[in-house]
Coordinates of C-alpha atoms in Angstrom, one line a residue:
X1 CA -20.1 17.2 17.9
X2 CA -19.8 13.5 19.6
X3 CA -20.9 11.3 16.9
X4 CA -20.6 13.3 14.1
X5 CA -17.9 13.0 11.2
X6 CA -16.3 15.9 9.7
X7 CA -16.6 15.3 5.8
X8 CA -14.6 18.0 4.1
X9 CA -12.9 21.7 5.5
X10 CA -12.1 24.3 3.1
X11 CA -10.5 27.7 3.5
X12 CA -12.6 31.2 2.9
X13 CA -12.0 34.3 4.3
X14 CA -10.1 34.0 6.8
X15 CA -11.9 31.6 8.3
X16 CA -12.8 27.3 7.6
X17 CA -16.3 26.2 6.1
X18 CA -16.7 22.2 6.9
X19 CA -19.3 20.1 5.6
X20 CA -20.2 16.9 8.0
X21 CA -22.5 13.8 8.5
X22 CA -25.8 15.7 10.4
X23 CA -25.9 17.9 6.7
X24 CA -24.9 21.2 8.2
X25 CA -22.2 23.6 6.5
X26 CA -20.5 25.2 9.4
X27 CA -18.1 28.3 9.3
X28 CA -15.1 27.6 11.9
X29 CA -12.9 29.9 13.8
X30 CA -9.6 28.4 12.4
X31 CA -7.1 29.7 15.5
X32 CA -9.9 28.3 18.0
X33 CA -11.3 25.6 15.3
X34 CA -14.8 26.7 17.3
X35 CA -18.0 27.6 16.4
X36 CA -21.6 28.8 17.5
X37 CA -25.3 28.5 16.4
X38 CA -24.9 31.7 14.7
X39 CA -22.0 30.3 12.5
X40 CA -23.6 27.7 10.1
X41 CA -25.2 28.3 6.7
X42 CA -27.7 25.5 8.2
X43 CA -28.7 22.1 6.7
X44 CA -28.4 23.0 2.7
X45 CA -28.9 19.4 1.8
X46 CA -30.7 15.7 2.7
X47 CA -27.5 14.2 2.3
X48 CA -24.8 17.0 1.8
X49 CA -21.7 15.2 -0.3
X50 CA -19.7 17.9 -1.7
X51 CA -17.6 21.5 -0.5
X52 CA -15.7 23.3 -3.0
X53 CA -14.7 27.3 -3.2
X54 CA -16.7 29.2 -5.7
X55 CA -16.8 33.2 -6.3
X56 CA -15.2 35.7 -4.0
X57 CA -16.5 34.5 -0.5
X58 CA -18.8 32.0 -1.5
X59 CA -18.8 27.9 -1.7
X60 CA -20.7 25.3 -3.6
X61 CA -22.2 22.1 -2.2
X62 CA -24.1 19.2 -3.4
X63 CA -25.9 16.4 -1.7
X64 CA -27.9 12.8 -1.9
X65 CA -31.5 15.0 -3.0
X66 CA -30.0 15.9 -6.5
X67 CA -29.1 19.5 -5.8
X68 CA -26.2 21.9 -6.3
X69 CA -26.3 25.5 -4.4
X70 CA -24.2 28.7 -4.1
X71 CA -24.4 30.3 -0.3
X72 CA -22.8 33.5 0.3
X73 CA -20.3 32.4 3.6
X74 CA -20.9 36.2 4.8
X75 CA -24.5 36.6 4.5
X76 CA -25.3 33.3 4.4
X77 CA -27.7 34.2 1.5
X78 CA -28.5 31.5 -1.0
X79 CA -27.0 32.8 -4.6
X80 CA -28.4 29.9 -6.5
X81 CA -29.3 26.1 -6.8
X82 CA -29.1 23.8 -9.7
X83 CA -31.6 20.9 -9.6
X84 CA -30.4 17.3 -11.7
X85 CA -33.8 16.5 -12.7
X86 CA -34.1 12.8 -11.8
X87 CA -32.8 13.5 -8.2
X88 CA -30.1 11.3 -8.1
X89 CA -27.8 11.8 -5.0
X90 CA -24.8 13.7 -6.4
X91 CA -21.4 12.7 -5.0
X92 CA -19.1 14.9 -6.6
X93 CA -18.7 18.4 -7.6
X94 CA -15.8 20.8 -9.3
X95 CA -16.2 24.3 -10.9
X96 CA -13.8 26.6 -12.8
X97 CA -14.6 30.3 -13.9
X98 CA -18.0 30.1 -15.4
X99 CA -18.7 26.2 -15.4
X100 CA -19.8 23.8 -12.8
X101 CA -19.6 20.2 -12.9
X102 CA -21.5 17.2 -10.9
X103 CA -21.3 13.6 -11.1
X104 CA -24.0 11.1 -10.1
X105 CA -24.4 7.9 -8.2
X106 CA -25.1 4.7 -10.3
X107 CA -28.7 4.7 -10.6
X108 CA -31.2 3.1 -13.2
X109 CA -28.1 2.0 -15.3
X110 CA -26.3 5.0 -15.4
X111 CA -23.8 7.6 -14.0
X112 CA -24.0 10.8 -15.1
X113 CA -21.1 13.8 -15.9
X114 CA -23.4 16.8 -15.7
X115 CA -21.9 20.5 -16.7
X116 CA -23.5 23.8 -16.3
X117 CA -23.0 27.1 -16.8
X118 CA -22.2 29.1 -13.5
X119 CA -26.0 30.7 -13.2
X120 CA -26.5 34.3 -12.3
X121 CA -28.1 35.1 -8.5
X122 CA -31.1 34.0 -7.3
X123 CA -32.1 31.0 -10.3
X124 CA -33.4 27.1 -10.1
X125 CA -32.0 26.2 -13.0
X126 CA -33.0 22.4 -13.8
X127 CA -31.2 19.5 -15.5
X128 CA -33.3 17.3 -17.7
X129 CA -31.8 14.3 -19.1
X130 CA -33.1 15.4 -23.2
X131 CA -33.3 18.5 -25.2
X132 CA -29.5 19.9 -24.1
X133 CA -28.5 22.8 -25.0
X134 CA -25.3 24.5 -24.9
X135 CA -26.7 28.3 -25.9
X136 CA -25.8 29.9 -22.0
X137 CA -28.7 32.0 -22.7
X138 CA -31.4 29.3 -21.9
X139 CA -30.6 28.7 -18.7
X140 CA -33.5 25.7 -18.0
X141 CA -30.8 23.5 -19.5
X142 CA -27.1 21.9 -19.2
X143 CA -24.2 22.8 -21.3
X144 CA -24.1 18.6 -21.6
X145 CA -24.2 15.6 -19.9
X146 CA -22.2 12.7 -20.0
X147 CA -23.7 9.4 -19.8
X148 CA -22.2 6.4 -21.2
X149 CA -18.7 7.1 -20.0
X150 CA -18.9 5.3 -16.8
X151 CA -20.3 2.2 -15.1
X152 CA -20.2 3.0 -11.5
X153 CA -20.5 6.1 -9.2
X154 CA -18.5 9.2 -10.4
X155 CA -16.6 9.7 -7.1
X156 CA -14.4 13.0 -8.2
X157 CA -13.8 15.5 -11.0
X158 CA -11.8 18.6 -11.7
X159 CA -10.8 20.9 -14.3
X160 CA -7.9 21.6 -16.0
X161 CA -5.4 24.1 -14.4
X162 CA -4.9 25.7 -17.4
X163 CA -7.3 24.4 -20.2
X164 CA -10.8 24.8 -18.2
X165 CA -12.5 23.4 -20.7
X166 CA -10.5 19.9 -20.3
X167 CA -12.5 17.9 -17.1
X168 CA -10.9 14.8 -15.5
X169 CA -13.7 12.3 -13.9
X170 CA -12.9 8.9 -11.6
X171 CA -15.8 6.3 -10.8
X172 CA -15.7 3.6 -8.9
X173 CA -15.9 1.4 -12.2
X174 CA -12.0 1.8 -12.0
X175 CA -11.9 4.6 -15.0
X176 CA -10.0 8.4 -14.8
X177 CA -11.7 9.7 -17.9
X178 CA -10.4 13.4 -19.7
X179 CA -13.6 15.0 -21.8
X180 CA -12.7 18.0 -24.2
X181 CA -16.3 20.2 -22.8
X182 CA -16.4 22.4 -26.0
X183 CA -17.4 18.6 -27.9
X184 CA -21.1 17.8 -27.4
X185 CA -20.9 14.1 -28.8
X186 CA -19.9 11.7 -26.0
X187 CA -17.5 9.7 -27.7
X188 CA -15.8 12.6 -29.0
X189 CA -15.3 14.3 -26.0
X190 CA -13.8 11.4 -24.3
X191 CA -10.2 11.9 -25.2
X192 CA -8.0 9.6 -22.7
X193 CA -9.2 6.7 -20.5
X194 CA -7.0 5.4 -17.8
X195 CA -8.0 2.4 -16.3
X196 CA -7.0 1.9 -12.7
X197 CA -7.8 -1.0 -11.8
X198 CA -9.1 -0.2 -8.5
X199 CA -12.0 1.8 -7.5
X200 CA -11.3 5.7 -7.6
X201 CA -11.6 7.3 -4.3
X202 CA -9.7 10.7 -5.9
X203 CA -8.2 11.9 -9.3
X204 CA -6.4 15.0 -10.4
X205 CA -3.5 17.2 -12.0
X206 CA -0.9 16.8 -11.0
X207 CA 0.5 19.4 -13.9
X208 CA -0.8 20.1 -17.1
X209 CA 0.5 16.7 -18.2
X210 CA 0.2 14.9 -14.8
X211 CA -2.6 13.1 -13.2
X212 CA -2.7 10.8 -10.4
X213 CA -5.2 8.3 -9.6
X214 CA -5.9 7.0 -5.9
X215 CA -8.2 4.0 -4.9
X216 CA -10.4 3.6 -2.7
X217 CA -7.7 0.9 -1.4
X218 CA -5.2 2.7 -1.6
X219 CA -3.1 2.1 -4.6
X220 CA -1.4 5.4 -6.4
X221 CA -0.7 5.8 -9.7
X222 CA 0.9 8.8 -11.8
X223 CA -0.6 8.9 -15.8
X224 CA 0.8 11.2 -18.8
X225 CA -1.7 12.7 -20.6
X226 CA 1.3 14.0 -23.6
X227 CA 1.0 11.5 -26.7
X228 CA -1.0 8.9 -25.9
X229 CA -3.3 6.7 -27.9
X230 CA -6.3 5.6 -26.2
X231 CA -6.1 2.2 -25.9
X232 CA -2.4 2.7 -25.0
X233 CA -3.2 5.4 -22.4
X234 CA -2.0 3.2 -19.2
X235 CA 1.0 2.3 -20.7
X236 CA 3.7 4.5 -19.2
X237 CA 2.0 5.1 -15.9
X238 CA 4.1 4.9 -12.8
X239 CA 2.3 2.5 -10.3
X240 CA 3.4 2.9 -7.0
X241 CA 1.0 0.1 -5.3
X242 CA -0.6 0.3 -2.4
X243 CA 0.9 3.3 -0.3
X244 CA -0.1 2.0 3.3
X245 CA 3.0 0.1 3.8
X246 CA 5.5 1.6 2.1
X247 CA 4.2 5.0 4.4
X248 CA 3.4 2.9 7.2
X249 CA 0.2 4.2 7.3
X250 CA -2.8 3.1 7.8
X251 CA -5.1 5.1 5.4
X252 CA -4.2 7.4 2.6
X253 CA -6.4 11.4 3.3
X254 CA -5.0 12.4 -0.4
X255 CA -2.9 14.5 -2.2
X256 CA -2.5 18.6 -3.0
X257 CA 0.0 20.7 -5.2
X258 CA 2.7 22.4 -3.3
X259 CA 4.3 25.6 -5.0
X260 CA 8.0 25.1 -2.8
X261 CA 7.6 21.1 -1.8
X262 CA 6.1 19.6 -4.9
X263 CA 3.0 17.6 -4.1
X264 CA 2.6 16.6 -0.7
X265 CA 0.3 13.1 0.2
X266 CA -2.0 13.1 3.5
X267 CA -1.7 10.1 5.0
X268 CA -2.7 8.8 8.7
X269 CA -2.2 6.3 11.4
X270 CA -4.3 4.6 14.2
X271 CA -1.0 4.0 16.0
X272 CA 1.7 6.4 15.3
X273 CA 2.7 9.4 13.2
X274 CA 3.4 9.1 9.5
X275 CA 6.9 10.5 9.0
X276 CA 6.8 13.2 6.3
X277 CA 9.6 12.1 4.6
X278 CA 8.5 9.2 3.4
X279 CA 6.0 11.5 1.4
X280 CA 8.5 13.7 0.1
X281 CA 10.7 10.5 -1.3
X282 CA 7.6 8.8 -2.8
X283 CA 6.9 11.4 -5.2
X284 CA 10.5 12.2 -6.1
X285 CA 10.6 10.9 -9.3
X286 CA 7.1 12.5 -9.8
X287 CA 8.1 15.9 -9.9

């Protein structure tokens, strides 16, 4: 593995599925973090960008050739692949019982929120950018696409914990939009805009009335979704700055949900360790 980078790991089955820069999606031993020629799913993408869980033992991915597909980690079967019609390199992904969600590069003057219906086995099911549709029963199309909403690369989204049809986006235009999914009409959908400041390296709930917003440089910040006009949405954010020294770190990983420590942040050194209390009394008056 000299010389290549490990992009993402993610736990299924018992076992870790990393994505990494020569494109393959490799299943890992996680007591002996090793692996064989036999355990890969192979090169699923020119370009692969995104790993997230899907169904039972399965993941998504996405890559740089316009492409989202299902594999099967215990078969290694291909379920499925979603194809955005102008093949523009996809650099996020996030999916939520039956829908599946991509966002696009900046390309030709646009970046594009694309959401699907999950497809049944065994489909290409392709993403034009007219005619949308969101009857599930013609598959050929999108639920909708979003395409005005931002003015940079879409570098993450997720759904809502508990309203799946609420999806959170962050681009590196500096925005952390919230869409309602059941509305078709762009403006409508767009609910809240936060804007950063920064570009967004990663954006997500923190509860069902907490997101948080981290740059690409670093800077944190904690929004409230509850009662908020639009143009007032950044109001009573809580802007902790740049994290790096106040950890005395030298890069932020990210953050994740903790059910008996609250939300942890992954943070890293070139030099030292990172003490983990520092994390713990950042987000204090976040929890």
């Amino acid at each position: 593995m000299h010389g290549i980078f490990i992009y993402k790991v993610l736990p299924i089955d018992h076992k870790l599925v990393s994505i990494s820069s020569d494109d393959f999606v490799r299943v890992i031993d996680p007591l002996s973090l090793q692996w064989s020629s036999t355990d890969t799913l192979g090169q699923l993408h020119h370009g692969v960008t995104c790993l997230e869980p899907w169904r039972d033992q399965s993941v998504l991915t996405a890559g740089c050739d316009g492409l989202v597909k299902g594999t099967d980690v215990r078969s290694k079967r291909d379920i499925f692949e979603l194809f955005q019609g102008t093949g523009t390199p996809l650099l996020s992904l996030a999916c939520h019982g039956n829908l599946i969600a991509a966002g696009t590069e900046f390309r030709n003057s646009q970046a594009i929120v694309i959401v699907w219906y999950s497809p049944q086995e065994n489909t290409t099911i392709k993403a034009w950018a007219k005619d949308l549709t969101r009857d599930s029963r013609a598959a050929s199309q999108p639920l909708l696409q979003y395409v005005e909403s931002h003015s940079d690369d879409v570098t993450d989204l997720v759904f809502h914990p508990s309203q799946p049809s609420r999806l959170l986006s962050g681009s590196t235009d500096s925005l952390v939009n919230l869409y309602d999914t059941t509305i078709t009409d762009e403006d409508d959908a767009l609910i809240q805009v936060f804007n950063h400041g920064s570009s967004i390296a990663h954006a997500d709930f923190l509860s069902d009335h907490e997101v948080f917003a981290l740059s690409h440089d670093e800077i944190f910040s904690v929004y409230d979704l509850r009662d908020l006009p639009q143009d007032d949405a950044s109001n009573s954010a809580q802007h902790f700055g740049d994290l790096r020294p106040q950890l005395h770190c030298d890069y932020v990983v990210g953050l994740m949900s903790s059910r008996s420590k609250g939300p942890l942040l992954g943070a890293g050194s070139y030099r030292s360790l990172v003490p983990y209390a520092l994390f713990t009394a950042m987000l204090t008056s976040v929890q």
